[in-house]
């Protein structure tokens, strides 16, 4: 199973996304079983945020993780831009920890840039790291200029990861961001790796005949091929979301699929890497 070093810890390269989970009480049991199926299949990283369902996702994740040893999980949550101030962040972190039934996060991400000065947000994230309530902090939806600005801040180089939209059909960050992150040894956490929920990104990759043919050759689903592709270059963790036990378990096992150089070339022909700068994609 492919692994990536995240803030000094080796973790499997496929984790578990949880956006929109916990919103519908009739689906709660199924969603809890889905998260547990992912952990039982070998996943460690679980990604949530205070934004998701206004805390519903964190509450569900807390219930799902309750029977597990805390040290078996790499738990990520995120602070909203408006709450990322020196005055407010710790109270929001405490509320996340309470919903998650834990006393620390492995990684706390600044969800996206807002109006609070970056220096203030980063100083506060770094201070919270000193308290032990978070083991590491990172950013999300940051492009190269944002990372360069971050790098100039006194504790900016303590950033542990950048979480961005990345999949076979949305490769804009390959123009310069993925190289920047590789050079600076900053792992990428790839969100919407199979194209987002209910295909809200209007991607075609799941119905692409080449993707389907490669999936048939490996005797897996197109989703699993897309996940194997997302992590193939290394330094990248994909966090697919699914509420179906069998999908989550299969997704985690996709970290074992090796795409051949020929298959990678075929996929490049269908969805080429960009040859010009593309605005950062967000979902
Ligand atoms: N930092 C950010 O700004 C940001 C933004 C967006 C998302 N995220 C994080 O990234 C996670 C993943 O992104 P996402 O939720 O947007 O999209 P995604 O994981 O690309 O797609 C989720 C959809 O794919 C389906 N799916 C997943 N695996 C499948 C499989 N093996 N077979 C069939 N269908 C499958 C799921 O349906 P089923 O339930 O039916 O399987 C679900 O509808 C989120 O949950 C969240 O944790 C972060």
Short mmCIF file of C-alpha atoms and ligand atoms in Angstrom, two decimals, residues 16-21 30 46-49 51-52 57 78 109-112 139-141 163-165 167 189-201 205-206 221-224 227 239-248 250-251 282-283, ligand 1:
data_model
loop_
_atom_site.label_atom_id
_atom_site.label_comp_id
_atom_site.label_asym_id
_atom_site.label_seq_id
_atom_site.Cartn_x
_atom_site.Cartn_y
_atom_site.Cartn_z
CA UNK A 16 -11.45 9.11 3.96
CA UNK A 17 -13.36 12.29 3.05
CA UNK A 18 -16.53 13.15 4.96
CA UNK A 19 -18.17 16.20 3.37
CA UNK A 20 -22.02 15.97 3.49
CA UNK A 21 -21.88 13.04 5.91
CA UNK A 30 -24.69 3.53 7.16
CA UNK A 46 -9.91 11.02 8.10
CA UNK A 47 -10.71 14.49 6.72
CA UNK A 48 -13.50 16.67 8.11
CA UNK A 49 -14.16 20.39 8.76
CA UNK A 51 -17.94 23.83 7.89
CA UNK A 52 -19.31 20.41 6.86
CA UNK A 57 -19.69 15.79 9.86
CA UNK A 78 -10.38 22.73 9.23
CA UNK A 109 -6.09 23.24 8.11
CA UNK A 110 -6.88 26.84 7.26
CA UNK A 111 -9.81 25.98 4.94
CA UNK A 112 -9.30 28.80 2.44
CA UNK A 139 -3.51 25.16 4.48
CA UNK A 140 -6.10 24.44 1.82
CA UNK A 141 -6.94 25.99 -1.54
CA UNK A 163 -5.20 20.44 0.44
CA UNK A 164 -6.42 21.19 -3.08
CA UNK A 165 -8.80 19.95 -5.73
CA UNK A 167 -8.00 14.67 -10.17
CA UNK A 189 -3.92 16.31 -0.01
CA UNK A 190 -6.07 15.83 -3.11
CA UNK A 191 -9.77 16.49 -2.64
CA UNK A 192 -12.60 15.53 -5.02
CA UNK A 193 -10.27 12.85 -6.48
CA UNK A 194 -13.13 11.04 -8.22
CA UNK A 195 -14.86 14.19 -9.40
CA UNK A 196 -16.91 15.35 -6.44
CA UNK A 197 -20.32 14.43 -5.11
CA UNK A 198 -23.05 13.63 -7.61
CA UNK A 199 -20.53 14.66 -10.27
CA UNK A 200 -21.07 18.31 -9.36
CA UNK A 201 -17.79 19.14 -11.11
CA UNK A 205 -13.53 10.87 -16.49
CA UNK A 206 -15.74 8.17 -14.96
CA UNK A 221 -13.96 0.16 -10.88
CA UNK A 222 -13.09 3.39 -12.75
CA UNK A 223 -13.11 5.14 -9.35
CA UNK A 224 -10.25 2.95 -8.17
CA UNK A 227 -7.56 7.13 -7.18
CA UNK A 239 -9.32 11.61 0.33
CA UNK A 240 -12.33 10.20 -1.55
CA UNK A 241 -15.72 10.40 0.15
CA UNK A 242 -18.25 7.59 0.02
CA UNK A 243 -21.21 6.54 2.13
CA UNK A 244 -21.13 2.97 0.79
CA UNK A 245 -19.19 0.34 2.74
CA UNK A 246 -18.07 -1.50 -0.38
CA UNK A 247 -16.97 1.68 -2.15
CA UNK A 248 -14.87 2.92 0.80
CA UNK A 250 -12.36 -0.63 -2.47
CA UNK A 251 -11.11 2.96 -2.52
CA UNK A 282 -12.04 24.91 -6.05
CA UNK A 283 -15.10 22.92 -5.07
N1 LIG B 1 -10.44 21.47 1.47
C1 LIG B 1 -11.49 21.71 0.72
O1 LIG B 1 -11.80 22.86 0.36
C2 LIG B 1 -12.35 20.56 0.27
C3 LIG B 1 -13.33 20.74 -0.73
C4 LIG B 1 -14.08 19.63 -1.14
C5 LIG B 1 -13.86 18.39 -0.53
N2 LIG B 1 -12.95 18.25 0.47
C6 LIG B 1 -12.73 16.93 1.13
O2 LIG B 1 -12.45 15.96 0.14
C7 LIG B 1 -13.38 14.88 0.25
C8 LIG B 1 -13.61 14.25 -1.12
O3 LIG B 1 -14.09 15.19 -2.05
P1 LIG B 1 -15.61 15.20 -2.54
O4 LIG B 1 -16.47 14.65 -1.46
O5 LIG B 1 -15.88 16.56 -3.06
O6 LIG B 1 -15.61 14.26 -3.82
P2 LIG B 1 -15.14 12.81 -4.27
O7 LIG B 1 -14.57 12.06 -3.16
O8 LIG B 1 -14.34 13.01 -5.51
O9 LIG B 1 -16.54 12.16 -4.73
C9 LIG B 1 -17.51 11.72 -3.84
C10 LIG B 1 -18.59 10.98 -4.60
O10 LIG B 1 -18.01 9.84 -5.27
C11 LIG B 1 -18.77 8.68 -5.01
N3 LIG B 1 -17.81 7.58 -4.88
C12 LIG B 1 -16.66 7.57 -4.15
N4 LIG B 1 -16.03 6.39 -4.29
C13 LIG B 1 -16.79 5.63 -5.10
C14 LIG B 1 -16.68 4.29 -5.62
N5 LIG B 1 -15.64 3.50 -5.32
N6 LIG B 1 -17.67 3.84 -6.46
C15 LIG B 1 -18.71 4.62 -6.78
N7 LIG B 1 -18.88 5.89 -6.32
C16 LIG B 1 -17.93 6.38 -5.48
C17 LIG B 1 -19.53 8.93 -3.73
O11 LIG B 1 -20.78 8.30 -3.80
P3 LIG B 1 -21.19 7.01 -2.85
O12 LIG B 1 -21.42 7.57 -1.48
O13 LIG B 1 -22.42 6.51 -3.50
O14 LIG B 1 -20.05 6.03 -2.91
C18 LIG B 1 -19.68 10.46 -3.71
O15 LIG B 1 -20.91 10.86 -4.26
C19 LIG B 1 -14.60 15.54 0.89
O16 LIG B 1 -15.51 14.60 1.41
C20 LIG B 1 -13.94 16.42 1.92
O17 LIG B 1 -13.53 15.65 3.04
C21 LIG B 1 -12.17 19.30 0.86
#
